[in-house]
Coordinates of C-alpha atoms in Angstrom, one line a residue:
M1490 CA 92.1 116.5 71.2
F1491 CA 88.8 116.8 73.0
K1492 CA 86.3 119.6 72.4
E1493 CA 85.7 120.1 76.2
I1494 CA 87.9 119.4 79.2
R1495 CA 87.4 119.8 83.0
N1496 CA 90.4 119.6 85.3
I1497 CA 89.7 118.9 89.0
A1498 CA 91.6 117.9 92.1
I1499 CA 90.0 115.9 94.9
I1500 CA 91.1 117.3 98.3
A1501 CA 90.1 116.1 101.8
H1502 CA 91.2 115.1 105.2
V1503 CA 92.8 111.7 105.8
D1504 CA 90.3 108.8 105.5
H1505 CA 87.3 110.8 104.3
G1506 CA 87.1 108.7 101.1
K1507 CA 89.0 110.4 98.3
T1508 CA 90.5 107.3 96.7
T1509 CA 87.3 105.3 97.1
L1510 CA 85.4 108.1 95.3
V1511 CA 87.9 108.0 92.4
D1512 CA 87.3 104.2 92.2
V1513 CA 83.6 104.7 91.7
M1514 CA 84.1 107.6 89.2
L1515 CA 86.3 105.3 87.1
K1516 CA 83.8 102.5 87.4
D1517 CA 80.8 104.7 86.4
S1518 CA 82.6 106.1 83.5
G1519 CA 82.9 102.6 82.0
I1520 CA 86.6 102.1 81.8
Y1521 CA 86.4 98.6 83.1
R1522 CA 85.1 95.5 81.3
D1523 CA 82.0 93.8 82.7
N1524 CA 84.0 90.8 83.9
E1525 CA 87.2 92.7 84.9
Q1526 CA 88.4 92.1 88.4
V1527 CA 88.9 95.6 90.0
T1528 CA 91.3 96.3 92.9
E1529 CA 90.0 98.5 95.7
R1530 CA 91.7 101.9 96.1
V1531 CA 93.3 101.4 92.7
M1532 CA 94.9 104.9 92.8
D1533 CA 96.9 103.9 95.9
S1534 CA 99.5 102.0 93.8
N1535 CA 102.4 102.5 96.2
D1536 CA 103.0 99.6 98.6
L1537 CA 103.3 102.0 101.6
E1538 CA 100.0 103.7 100.6
R1539 CA 98.2 100.3 100.6
E1540 CA 99.8 99.3 103.9
R1541 CA 99.0 102.6 105.7
G1542 CA 95.7 103.3 104.0
I1543 CA 96.7 106.9 103.1
T1544 CA 97.5 108.7 99.9
I1545 CA 101.1 109.9 99.8
L1546 CA 101.7 110.9 96.2
S1547 CA 99.5 112.9 93.9
K1548 CA 98.3 110.9 90.9
N1549 CA 96.5 111.7 87.7
T1550 CA 93.7 109.8 85.9
S1551 CA 90.9 110.8 83.6
V1552 CA 87.3 109.8 82.8
M1553 CA 84.9 110.5 80.0
Y1554 CA 81.4 111.8 80.8
K1555 CA 79.3 112.1 77.7
D1556 CA 81.6 114.1 75.3
I1557 CA 83.6 115.8 78.1
K1558 CA 87.0 114.6 79.4
I1559 CA 87.5 115.1 83.1
N1560 CA 91.1 115.0 84.3
I1561 CA 91.2 114.0 88.0
I1562 CA 94.1 114.5 90.4
D1563 CA 93.9 112.4 93.6
T1564 CA 95.9 114.3 96.3
P1565 CA 97.2 113.4 99.8
G1566 CA 95.1 114.3 102.8
H1567 CA 97.9 114.6 105.3
A1568 CA 99.5 118.1 105.9
D1569 CA 103.0 116.5 105.9
F1570 CA 102.5 115.8 102.2
G1571 CA 101.2 119.3 101.5
G1572 CA 103.9 119.8 98.9
E1573 CA 102.2 117.2 96.8
V1574 CA 99.0 119.2 96.9
E1575 CA 100.5 122.7 96.4
R1576 CA 102.4 121.7 93.2
V1577 CA 99.4 120.1 91.4
L1578 CA 96.7 122.7 92.2
G1579 CA 98.0 124.9 89.4
M1580 CA 97.0 122.1 86.9
V1581 CA 93.2 122.4 87.8
D1582 CA 90.4 124.8 87.6
G1583 CA 88.2 123.4 90.3
V1584 CA 88.3 121.2 93.4
L1585 CA 86.1 118.6 94.9
L1586 CA 86.2 119.2 98.7
L1587 CA 85.3 115.8 100.2
V1588 CA 84.0 115.9 103.8
D1589 CA 82.9 113.1 106.1
A1590 CA 79.1 113.4 106.9
F1591 CA 79.9 112.6 110.6
E1592 CA 83.3 114.1 111.3
G1593 CA 82.8 117.3 109.4
P1594 CA 85.7 119.5 108.3
M1595 CA 89.0 118.4 110.0
P1596 CA 92.4 120.1 110.2
Q1597 CA 93.8 118.9 106.9
T1598 CA 90.5 120.0 105.3
R1599 CA 91.4 123.5 106.4
F1600 CA 94.9 123.2 105.1
V1601 CA 94.2 122.1 101.5
L1602 CA 91.1 124.2 101.2
K1603 CA 93.1 127.4 102.1
K1604 CA 95.5 126.6 99.3
A1605 CA 92.8 126.0 96.8
L1606 CA 90.8 129.2 97.7
S1607 CA 93.9 131.4 97.5
L1608 CA 94.4 130.2 93.9
G1609 CA 90.8 131.2 93.0
L1610 CA 89.7 127.7 92.2
K1611 CA 86.0 126.8 92.0
P1612 CA 85.0 124.4 94.9
I1613 CA 82.3 121.8 94.9
V1614 CA 81.5 120.2 98.3
V1615 CA 80.9 116.5 98.4
V1616 CA 79.5 115.3 101.7
N1617 CA 80.6 111.7 101.8
K1618 CA 79.7 108.7 103.9
I1619 CA 76.1 109.8 104.0
D1620 CA 75.1 106.2 104.9
R1621 CA 76.9 106.3 108.3
P1622 CA 74.6 105.7 111.2
Q1623 CA 75.8 108.9 113.0
A1624 CA 75.7 111.0 109.8
R1625 CA 74.7 114.7 110.4
P1626 CA 74.8 116.2 106.9
V1627 CA 72.9 119.5 107.7
E1628 CA 75.3 120.4 110.6
V1629 CA 78.3 119.4 108.5
V1630 CA 77.3 121.8 105.7
D1631 CA 77.0 124.6 108.2
E1632 CA 80.5 123.8 109.5
I1633 CA 81.9 123.9 106.0
F1634 CA 80.3 127.2 105.3
N1635 CA 81.8 128.6 108.5
L1636 CA 85.2 127.3 107.4
F1637 CA 84.9 129.0 104.1
I1638 CA 84.2 132.3 105.9
D1639 CA 87.1 131.8 108.2
L1640 CA 89.4 131.3 105.2
D1641 CA 88.2 134.6 103.6
A1642 CA 86.5 132.9 100.6
T1643 CA 85.0 135.1 98.0
D1644 CA 81.2 135.4 97.8
E1645 CA 81.3 133.2 94.7
Q1646 CA 83.4 130.5 96.4
A1647 CA 81.3 130.6 99.6
D1648 CA 78.2 129.9 97.4
F1649 CA 79.4 126.4 96.8
P1650 CA 77.3 123.6 95.2
I1651 CA 76.8 120.5 97.3
V1652 CA 76.5 116.8 96.4
Y1653 CA 75.8 114.1 98.9
A1654 CA 77.3 110.7 98.3
S1655 CA 78.4 107.4 99.7
A1656 CA 81.5 106.4 97.7
R1657 CA 81.6 102.9 99.2
E1658 CA 78.0 102.2 98.1
G1659 CA 78.4 104.1 94.8
I1660 CA 75.4 106.4 95.3
S1661 CA 74.9 110.2 95.2
G1662 CA 72.3 112.9 95.1
L1663 CA 71.5 116.6 95.6
E1664 CA 69.7 116.0 98.9
P1665 CA 70.6 113.6 101.7
D1666 CA 67.2 111.8 101.4
A1667 CA 67.1 111.7 97.6
M1668 CA 70.0 109.4 96.7
T1669 CA 70.3 107.7 93.3
G1670 CA 72.5 104.8 92.1
G1671 CA 75.7 106.0 90.4
L1672 CA 77.5 109.3 90.4
Q1673 CA 75.6 111.1 87.6
P1674 CA 74.6 114.0 89.9
L1675 CA 78.3 114.5 90.8
F1676 CA 79.4 114.4 87.1
E1677 CA 76.7 116.9 86.2
M1678 CA 77.8 119.2 89.0
I1679 CA 81.4 119.0 87.7
V1680 CA 80.5 119.7 84.1
N1681 CA 78.2 122.6 85.0
N1682 CA 80.2 124.3 87.7
V1683 CA 83.9 123.8 87.0
P1684 CA 85.1 126.2 84.3
A1685 CA 86.8 124.9 81.2
P1686 CA 90.5 125.6 81.1
K1687 CA 91.6 128.9 79.6
G1688 CA 94.2 129.1 76.9
D1689 CA 94.3 129.5 73.1
K1690 CA 95.6 126.6 71.1
D1691 CA 96.7 129.0 68.3
E1692 CA 99.2 130.9 70.6
P1693 CA 102.8 129.8 71.1
F1694 CA 103.1 126.7 73.2
R1695 CA 103.9 127.0 77.0
M1696 CA 103.6 124.5 79.9
L1697 CA 104.6 124.5 83.6
I1698 CA 106.0 121.2 84.8
S1699 CA 104.0 120.2 88.0
N1700 CA 105.1 116.6 88.5
I1701 CA 107.8 114.2 87.4
D1702 CA 107.1 110.6 86.5
Y1703 CA 109.6 107.9 85.5
D1704 CA 109.6 105.0 83.1
E1705 CA 112.4 102.5 82.8
Y1706 CA 112.2 102.6 79.0
V1707 CA 111.8 106.3 78.3
G1708 CA 113.3 107.8 81.5
R1709 CA 112.1 111.0 83.1
I1710 CA 108.6 112.2 82.1
A1711 CA 107.4 115.7 82.7
V1712 CA 103.7 116.1 83.8
G1713 CA 101.8 119.3 83.5
R1714 CA 98.9 121.2 82.0
I1715 CA 99.4 123.0 78.6
D1716 CA 98.9 126.7 79.4
R1717 CA 98.5 127.7 75.8
G1718 CA 99.3 126.5 72.3
T1719 CA 99.8 123.0 70.9
L1720 CA 102.5 120.4 71.6
K1721 CA 103.5 117.8 69.0
T1722 CA 105.8 114.8 69.2
G1723 CA 109.4 115.7 68.2
Q1724 CA 108.8 119.4 68.7
V1725 CA 111.9 121.5 69.6
L1726 CA 111.4 123.2 73.0
T1727 CA 113.2 125.6 75.3
V1728 CA 113.3 124.7 79.0
C1729 CA 113.3 127.7 81.4
R1730 CA 115.0 126.5 84.5
A1731 CA 114.3 127.7 88.1
D1732 CA 117.6 129.4 88.3
G1733 CA 116.9 131.6 85.2
T1734 CA 119.0 129.7 82.7
T1735 CA 117.6 128.0 79.6
M1736 CA 118.4 124.8 77.6
Q1737 CA 117.2 123.2 74.4
A1738 CA 115.3 120.0 74.4
R1739 CA 113.0 117.9 72.1
A1740 CA 109.7 116.3 73.0
G1741 CA 110.3 112.6 72.5
R1742 CA 107.0 110.9 73.3
L1743 CA 103.7 112.5 74.3
Y1744 CA 101.2 110.7 76.5
M1745 CA 97.7 111.5 77.9
H1746 CA 95.8 109.8 80.6
D1747 CA 92.9 107.6 79.6
G1748 CA 91.4 106.1 82.7
L1749 CA 94.3 104.2 84.4
K1750 CA 96.3 103.9 81.2
R1751 CA 98.9 106.1 79.6
V1752 CA 98.0 106.5 75.9
E1753 CA 100.6 107.8 73.4
V1754 CA 99.4 110.6 71.2
Q1755 CA 100.9 112.7 68.5
E1756 CA 99.7 116.1 69.6
S1757 CA 97.7 117.8 72.4
G1758 CA 96.3 121.3 72.9
A1759 CA 95.7 124.0 75.5
G1760 CA 94.1 123.0 78.7
D1761 CA 94.9 119.3 78.7
V1762 CA 97.1 117.4 81.1
V1763 CA 99.9 115.7 79.3
L1764 CA 103.1 113.7 79.9
V1765 CA 106.2 114.5 77.9
A1766 CA 109.2 112.2 77.6
G1767 CA 112.7 112.7 76.2
L1768 CA 113.4 116.1 77.8
G1769 CA 116.5 115.0 79.8
N1770 CA 117.2 116.2 83.2
I1771 CA 114.2 118.5 83.8
G1772 CA 112.6 119.4 87.2
I1773 CA 109.4 120.4 88.8
G1774 CA 108.6 124.1 88.5
E1775 CA 110.4 124.6 85.2
T1776 CA 108.6 125.9 82.1
L1777 CA 108.5 124.4 78.6
C1778 CA 108.0 126.8 75.7
V1779 CA 108.9 127.3 72.0
P1780 CA 112.3 128.9 71.2
E1781 CA 110.7 131.8 69.3
C1782 CA 108.6 132.8 72.4
V1783 CA 110.5 132.2 75.6
E1784 CA 108.2 133.2 78.6
A1785 CA 108.7 131.5 81.9
L1786 CA 105.7 130.9 84.1
P1787 CA 106.0 131.6 87.9
V1788 CA 108.0 128.9 89.7
I1789 CA 105.9 126.7 92.0
T1790 CA 106.4 127.7 95.6
V1791 CA 105.7 125.5 98.6
D1792 CA 105.7 126.0 102.3
E1793 CA 109.1 125.7 104.0
P1794 CA 110.2 122.6 105.9
T1795 CA 109.6 122.6 109.7
I1796 CA 111.5 119.5 110.9
S1797 CA 115.0 118.3 110.2
M1798 CA 117.2 115.3 111.0
N1799 CA 120.6 113.9 110.1
F1800 CA 121.0 111.0 107.8
L1801 CA 124.3 109.2 108.5
V1802 CA 126.3 106.4 107.1
N1803 CA 125.8 103.3 109.2
N1804 CA 128.9 102.7 111.4
S1805 CA 127.5 100.2 113.9
P1806 CA 129.2 96.8 114.4
F1807 CA 126.5 95.2 112.1
A1808 CA 127.1 97.7 109.3
G1809 CA 127.0 96.3 105.8
N1810 CA 125.4 92.9 106.8
E1811 CA 121.9 93.6 105.5
G1812 CA 122.0 96.5 103.1
E1813 CA 122.9 96.7 99.4
Y1814 CA 123.7 100.5 99.4
V1815 CA 125.8 101.4 102.4
T1816 CA 128.4 104.0 101.4
S1817 CA 128.2 107.8 101.7
R1818 CA 128.2 108.1 97.9
H1819 CA 125.1 105.8 97.7
L1820 CA 123.4 107.8 100.4
R1821 CA 124.2 111.2 98.9
E1822 CA 123.0 110.2 95.4
R1823 CA 119.7 108.8 96.7
L1824 CA 118.9 111.8 98.8
F1825 CA 119.6 114.4 96.1
R1826 CA 117.7 112.3 93.6
E1827 CA 114.7 112.6 95.9
L1828 CA 114.7 116.3 95.4
D1829 CA 113.7 115.9 91.8
T1830 CA 110.2 114.8 92.7
N1831 CA 109.8 115.8 96.4
V1832 CA 109.6 119.6 96.2
S1833 CA 108.9 120.2 99.9
L1834 CA 112.1 118.3 100.9
K1835 CA 115.5 120.0 101.5
V1836 CA 118.9 118.2 101.6
E1837 CA 122.1 119.9 102.8
E1838 CA 125.7 118.7 103.1
T1839 CA 127.4 119.1 106.4
D1840 CA 131.0 119.3 107.6
S1841 CA 131.2 115.5 107.6
A1842 CA 131.1 113.6 104.3
D1843 CA 129.1 110.8 106.1
C1844 CA 126.3 113.1 107.3
F1845 CA 123.5 114.9 105.5
K1846 CA 120.9 117.2 107.0
V1847 CA 117.4 116.5 105.6
S1848 CA 114.5 118.8 106.2
G1849 CA 110.8 118.1 105.6
R1850 CA 107.3 119.1 106.5
G1851 CA 106.9 116.7 109.5
E1852 CA 107.9 113.5 111.1
L1853 CA 105.6 111.5 108.8
H1854 CA 107.0 113.1 105.7
L1855 CA 110.6 112.1 106.7
S1856 CA 109.6 108.7 108.0
I1857 CA 108.0 107.8 104.6
L1858 CA 111.3 108.7 102.9
I1859 CA 113.2 106.6 105.4
E1860 CA 110.9 103.6 104.9
T1861 CA 111.0 103.9 101.1
M1862 CA 114.9 104.0 101.1
R1863 CA 115.0 101.1 103.5
R1864 CA 112.9 99.0 101.1
Q1865 CA 115.1 99.9 98.2
G1866 CA 118.1 98.3 99.9
Y1867 CA 119.7 101.3 101.6
E1868 CA 121.3 101.1 105.0
F1869 CA 121.9 104.2 107.2
Q1870 CA 121.3 105.9 110.5
V1871 CA 119.1 108.9 111.4
S1872 CA 119.1 111.2 114.4
R1873 CA 116.3 112.6 116.5
P1874 CA 114.0 115.0 114.6
E1875 CA 114.5 118.7 115.5
V1876 CA 112.4 121.7 114.7
I1877 CA 113.8 124.4 112.4
L1878 CA 114.1 127.8 114.1
K1879 CA 113.9 131.2 112.5
E1880 CA 115.3 134.5 113.5
K1881 CA 113.4 137.7 112.7
E1882 CA 114.1 141.2 114.1
G1883 CA 116.4 139.8 116.7
K1884 CA 113.9 137.2 118.0
V1885 CA 114.1 133.5 117.7
L1886 CA 110.9 132.0 116.3
E1887 CA 109.8 128.4 116.2
P1888 CA 107.0 126.6 114.3
V1889 CA 103.7 126.3 116.1
E1890 CA 100.9 123.9 115.3
L1891 CA 97.2 123.6 116.0
L1892 CA 96.4 120.3 117.7
F1893 CA 92.9 118.8 117.5
I1894 CA 92.1 115.9 119.8
D1895 CA 88.9 113.8 120.0
L1896 CA 88.9 111.5 123.1
P1897 CA 86.6 110.0 125.8
E1898 CA 85.8 112.3 128.6
E1899 CA 87.5 110.2 131.3
Y1900 CA 91.0 110.8 129.7
V1901 CA 90.6 114.6 129.3
G1902 CA 92.3 115.6 132.6
N1903 CA 95.4 113.4 132.0
V1904 CA 95.8 114.7 128.4
I1905 CA 95.5 118.3 129.4
E1906 CA 98.1 117.8 132.2
K1907 CA 100.6 116.2 129.9
L1908 CA 100.2 118.8 127.2
G1909 CA 100.6 121.6 129.7
T1910 CA 104.2 120.4 130.4
R1911 CA 104.8 120.6 126.6
K1912 CA 103.8 124.3 126.5
A1913 CA 100.4 123.7 124.9
E1914 CA 97.7 126.4 125.2
M1915 CA 94.1 125.3 125.1
Q1916 CA 92.0 127.3 122.7
N1917 CA 88.7 125.4 122.6
M1918 CA 86.9 122.6 124.4
Q1919 CA 83.5 121.3 123.3
P1920 CA 81.5 118.1 123.9
G1921 CA 81.2 115.7 121.0
D1922 CA 78.9 112.6 120.5
N1923 CA 78.8 109.4 122.5
G1924 CA 80.8 110.7 125.5
Y1925 CA 83.6 112.1 123.5
M1926 CA 85.2 115.6 123.9
R1927 CA 86.9 117.7 121.2
L1928 CA 89.9 119.7 122.4
Q1929 CA 91.9 122.3 120.5
F1930 CA 95.4 123.4 121.5
R1931 CA 98.1 125.6 120.1
I1932 CA 101.5 123.9 120.7
P1933 CA 105.1 124.3 119.6
S1934 CA 106.1 121.6 117.1
R1935 CA 108.8 120.6 119.6
G1936 CA 106.2 119.7 122.1
L1937 CA 104.6 117.2 119.7
I1938 CA 107.9 115.2 119.1
G1939 CA 107.5 112.0 121.0
Y1940 CA 104.0 112.7 122.2
R1941 CA 101.9 110.6 119.8
S1942 CA 102.8 107.2 121.4
E1943 CA 102.4 108.7 124.9
F1944 CA 98.9 110.0 123.8
L1945 CA 97.8 106.5 122.6
S1946 CA 98.9 105.0 125.9
D1947 CA 97.1 107.7 128.0
T1948 CA 93.8 107.2 126.0
R1949 CA 94.1 103.4 125.8
G1950 CA 94.1 103.8 122.0
N1951 CA 90.7 105.6 122.0
G1952 CA 92.0 109.1 121.2
I1953 CA 92.4 110.7 117.8
M1954 CA 94.8 113.6 117.2
N1955 CA 95.4 115.7 114.2
T1956 CA 97.8 118.7 113.7
I1957 CA 98.3 121.5 111.2
L1958 CA 101.0 124.1 111.0
D1959 CA 99.9 127.5 112.3
G1960 CA 102.9 129.7 111.6
Y1961 CA 105.8 130.8 113.8
S1962 CA 105.8 132.2 117.3
P1963 CA 108.6 133.4 119.7
Y1964 CA 110.6 130.6 121.2
C1965 CA 108.9 129.5 124.4
G1966 CA 111.9 127.9 126.3
E1967 CA 112.9 124.4 127.1
I1968 CA 110.4 121.6 126.9
E1969 CA 110.8 118.4 128.8
S1970 CA 111.1 115.5 126.4
R1971 CA 111.5 111.9 127.5
S1972 CA 111.2 111.3 131.2
R1973 CA 112.6 107.7 131.1
G1974 CA 116.0 106.4 130.3
S1975 CA 117.2 103.6 128.0
M1976 CA 118.4 100.0 128.8
I1977 CA 121.6 99.5 126.9
A1978 CA 123.2 96.2 125.9
W1979 CA 126.4 95.5 127.9
E1980 CA 128.1 93.3 125.3
T1981 CA 127.8 91.9 121.7
G1982 CA 126.1 88.6 121.4
E1983 CA 122.7 86.9 121.2
S1984 CA 120.0 87.7 123.7
V1985 CA 118.8 84.8 125.9
T1986 CA 115.8 84.3 128.1
Y1987 CA 117.7 84.4 131.4
G1988 CA 119.4 87.7 130.6
L1989 CA 116.1 89.2 129.4
Y1990 CA 114.2 87.9 132.4
N1991 CA 116.5 89.9 134.8
A1992 CA 116.4 93.0 132.5
Q1993 CA 112.6 93.1 132.2
E1994 CA 112.3 93.9 135.9
R1995 CA 113.9 97.3 135.2
G1996 CA 111.4 98.4 132.5
R1997 CA 109.9 97.4 129.1
L1998 CA 111.9 95.4 126.5
F1999 CA 112.2 96.1 122.8
I2000 CA 113.6 92.6 121.9
G2001 CA 113.0 89.0 122.6
P2002 CA 115.3 86.0 122.9
G2003 CA 117.5 84.9 120.0
V2004 CA 118.2 88.5 118.7
Q2005 CA 121.8 89.6 117.8
V2006 CA 122.8 92.6 119.8
Y2007 CA 125.9 94.7 120.1
E2008 CA 127.5 96.8 122.8
G2009 CA 125.7 100.2 123.0
M2010 CA 122.5 99.0 121.3
I2011 CA 119.3 100.0 123.1
V2012 CA 117.2 97.0 124.1
G2013 CA 114.5 98.6 126.2
E2014 CA 113.2 101.5 128.2
N2015 CA 114.2 102.0 131.8
A2016 CA 111.3 102.7 134.2
K2017 CA 113.5 105.5 135.8
G2018 CA 115.0 108.6 134.4
E2019 CA 118.6 107.5 133.9
D2020 CA 120.2 105.1 131.4
I2021 CA 121.3 101.7 132.6
T2022 CA 123.4 99.0 131.1
V2023 CA 122.0 95.4 131.1
N2024 CA 123.4 92.1 130.1
V2025 CA 120.8 90.5 127.9
C2026 CA 123.3 87.8 126.7
K2027 CA 123.9 86.5 130.3
K2028 CA 123.2 82.8 130.6
K2029 CA 122.4 80.9 133.8
H2030 CA 125.4 79.2 135.4
V2031 CA 125.3 75.4 135.2
T2032 CA 126.3 73.4 138.3
N2033 CA 126.4 69.8 139.2
M2034 CA 123.9 70.4 142.0
R2035 CA 120.2 70.0 141.4
A2036 CA 117.7 72.2 143.2
S2037 CA 115.4 70.4 145.6
G2038 CA 112.5 71.5 143.5
S2039 CA 112.2 72.1 139.8
D2040 CA 113.6 75.4 138.6
E2041 CA 111.0 78.1 138.2
A2042 CA 110.0 78.6 134.6
L2043 CA 111.1 82.0 133.3
R2044 CA 108.2 83.9 131.8
L2045 CA 109.0 86.9 129.6
T2046 CA 106.7 89.8 128.9
P2047 CA 106.2 90.1 125.1
P2048 CA 108.6 92.7 123.8
D2049 CA 107.3 96.0 122.5
N2050 CA 108.1 95.9 118.7
M2051 CA 108.1 99.6 117.8
S2052 CA 107.4 101.0 114.4
L2053 CA 109.8 103.3 112.6
E2054 CA 107.7 106.4 113.7
Q2055 CA 107.7 105.2 117.3
C2056 CA 111.5 104.7 117.2
L2057 CA 112.0 108.3 115.9
E2058 CA 109.8 109.6 118.7
F2059 CA 111.6 107.6 121.4
I2060 CA 115.2 108.4 120.8
S2061 CA 116.9 111.3 122.6
D2062 CA 119.7 113.7 121.4
D2063 CA 122.5 111.2 122.1
E2064 CA 120.8 108.3 120.3
L2065 CA 120.3 107.1 116.7
V2066 CA 117.9 104.8 114.8
E2067 CA 119.8 102.3 112.6
V2068 CA 117.8 101.5 109.5
T2069 CA 118.5 98.5 107.3
P2070 CA 116.3 96.6 104.8
E2071 CA 115.7 93.9 107.4
S2072 CA 116.0 95.6 110.8
I2073 CA 115.3 98.8 112.7
R2074 CA 117.6 99.1 115.7
L2075 CA 118.1 101.8 118.4
R2076 CA 121.6 102.6 119.6
K2077 CA 123.6 105.2 121.5
K2078 CA 125.8 107.5 119.4
M2079 CA 128.7 106.5 121.7
L2080 CA 128.6 102.7 121.9
T2081 CA 130.9 102.0 124.9
K2082 CA 130.1 102.8 128.5
M2083 CA 133.5 104.4 128.9
E2084 CA 132.9 106.9 126.1
R2085 CA 129.5 107.8 127.5
D2086 CA 130.9 108.3 131.0
K2087 CA 133.7 110.6 129.7
A2088 CA 131.2 112.7 127.7
A2089 CA 129.0 113.0 130.8
N2090 CA 131.9 114.2 133.0
R2091 CA 132.9 116.8 130.4
S2092 CA 129.4 118.2 130.2
K2093 CA 129.2 118.4 134.0
K2094 CA 132.5 120.4 134.1
Q2095 CA 131.1 122.8 131.5

């Protein structure tokens, strides 16, 4: 056990340099050999995190500075993964608030900082990317101070210490123009300003489980900070469950973080972050304590989900061709297993055994789950995302978000017009740098579904949008969603150039030649508002007569290969996204044209 410990979390907006800073802290603490080849963003160990360049899961590591052990938690910067932040903040006594020296505090900065301040944590501000040509550190510090005041920070919290840094260059300093090599000023700031954890090692042991890890050899591993007392390997424990019941367990193996490694130890004391194996089927938010002193800690609470969608067993004509896990039993087991580690997710069974309602914090939150399951060999279908409505005092309430947009001035009018049709209310508009404008709107979450891809098109890819949940407001009426229809495959077969050439005149295509399609599969977007059926498998008739001139070469416009998020935004209420390990397809719920026509006639009569 160490004489002195500091527990900190690093919180920031997406892409402000959290994971890069952790890389440099690990390097400066001397955990690597001189000749060791080091991977960039080493804490982003998940494949999806590396591909997308964002942190999705909270992760623990530790470094030694002089004789002090600093436990570090790298947290996600996107509000959709806020549950990852909320459940780990109880393990720390201070936070490093990382802010870009040019962009300043952004929406997710506000979100995670509000959570930290409400828990009474001691903040240290790190103004990162000080080497950027457009860096404006003095103005950014003023903006951060105003943010602290807006979030009702205490006088002590608002009097925050500041460190300037460039994580990429590995330099830091107490003034923007007085930078030194390495992160010694940052380490000194942590040691001198973050309080040591409270708790007496001589009191009865108690610990709240804040995270769940898994090892194929020892099974489920509970992660948490020891609130008080001492834990030893083989010790008999009582588990206080979230529902108020208790069970007996025994601590099998005990681990601690040492840099990027998990080191097995025999005992650990109050204030340290530990990993405990051998406890069986335990969950996040439960309390470990000794049988002679059973006292449960408050259960971890996180914000409620705002978006839901249905996960269904795949019943398309191509079902079972590409996936390993395809039945309702497989789907049910996987979704309920996700609840063990994803505390902000909610899974409900429906009237159908083949359909499950899954609720999360946002489209990105759910799409990451879908992509993860897809890569694990699962095959299923999902419906269009829908917001979760509430009822209070006889009024229907819906989630509302703050929308922040940075874009060139020439696109402002078009964006304001489009957002107006989605019930957005402008709250602020101010000029930025280099001909950019910053707009702030308050908009129903429903209005944002399907808007991101439209926004990128309207701004030619030059716009940046960020959102954060801003509570609930009265339902504001119907919002126009997609203004264009779908192009639907007429028959099952293989798409050919001739059929696609005729179809592309009606809109944009999602597939190219040589793709297997089935009746009812969506192959493109119609330029008009209604759905149309097209025969992309149609071949040119062969005759024994030659044209007087050579046949005109058929040129196809490259298809629009949409990502999973774009597919979820595109589909309407009567459509589904078919997800398999190898393919992502769009389809109608009713595959045949006859079924769709009958349903349309019934809805007209009603």
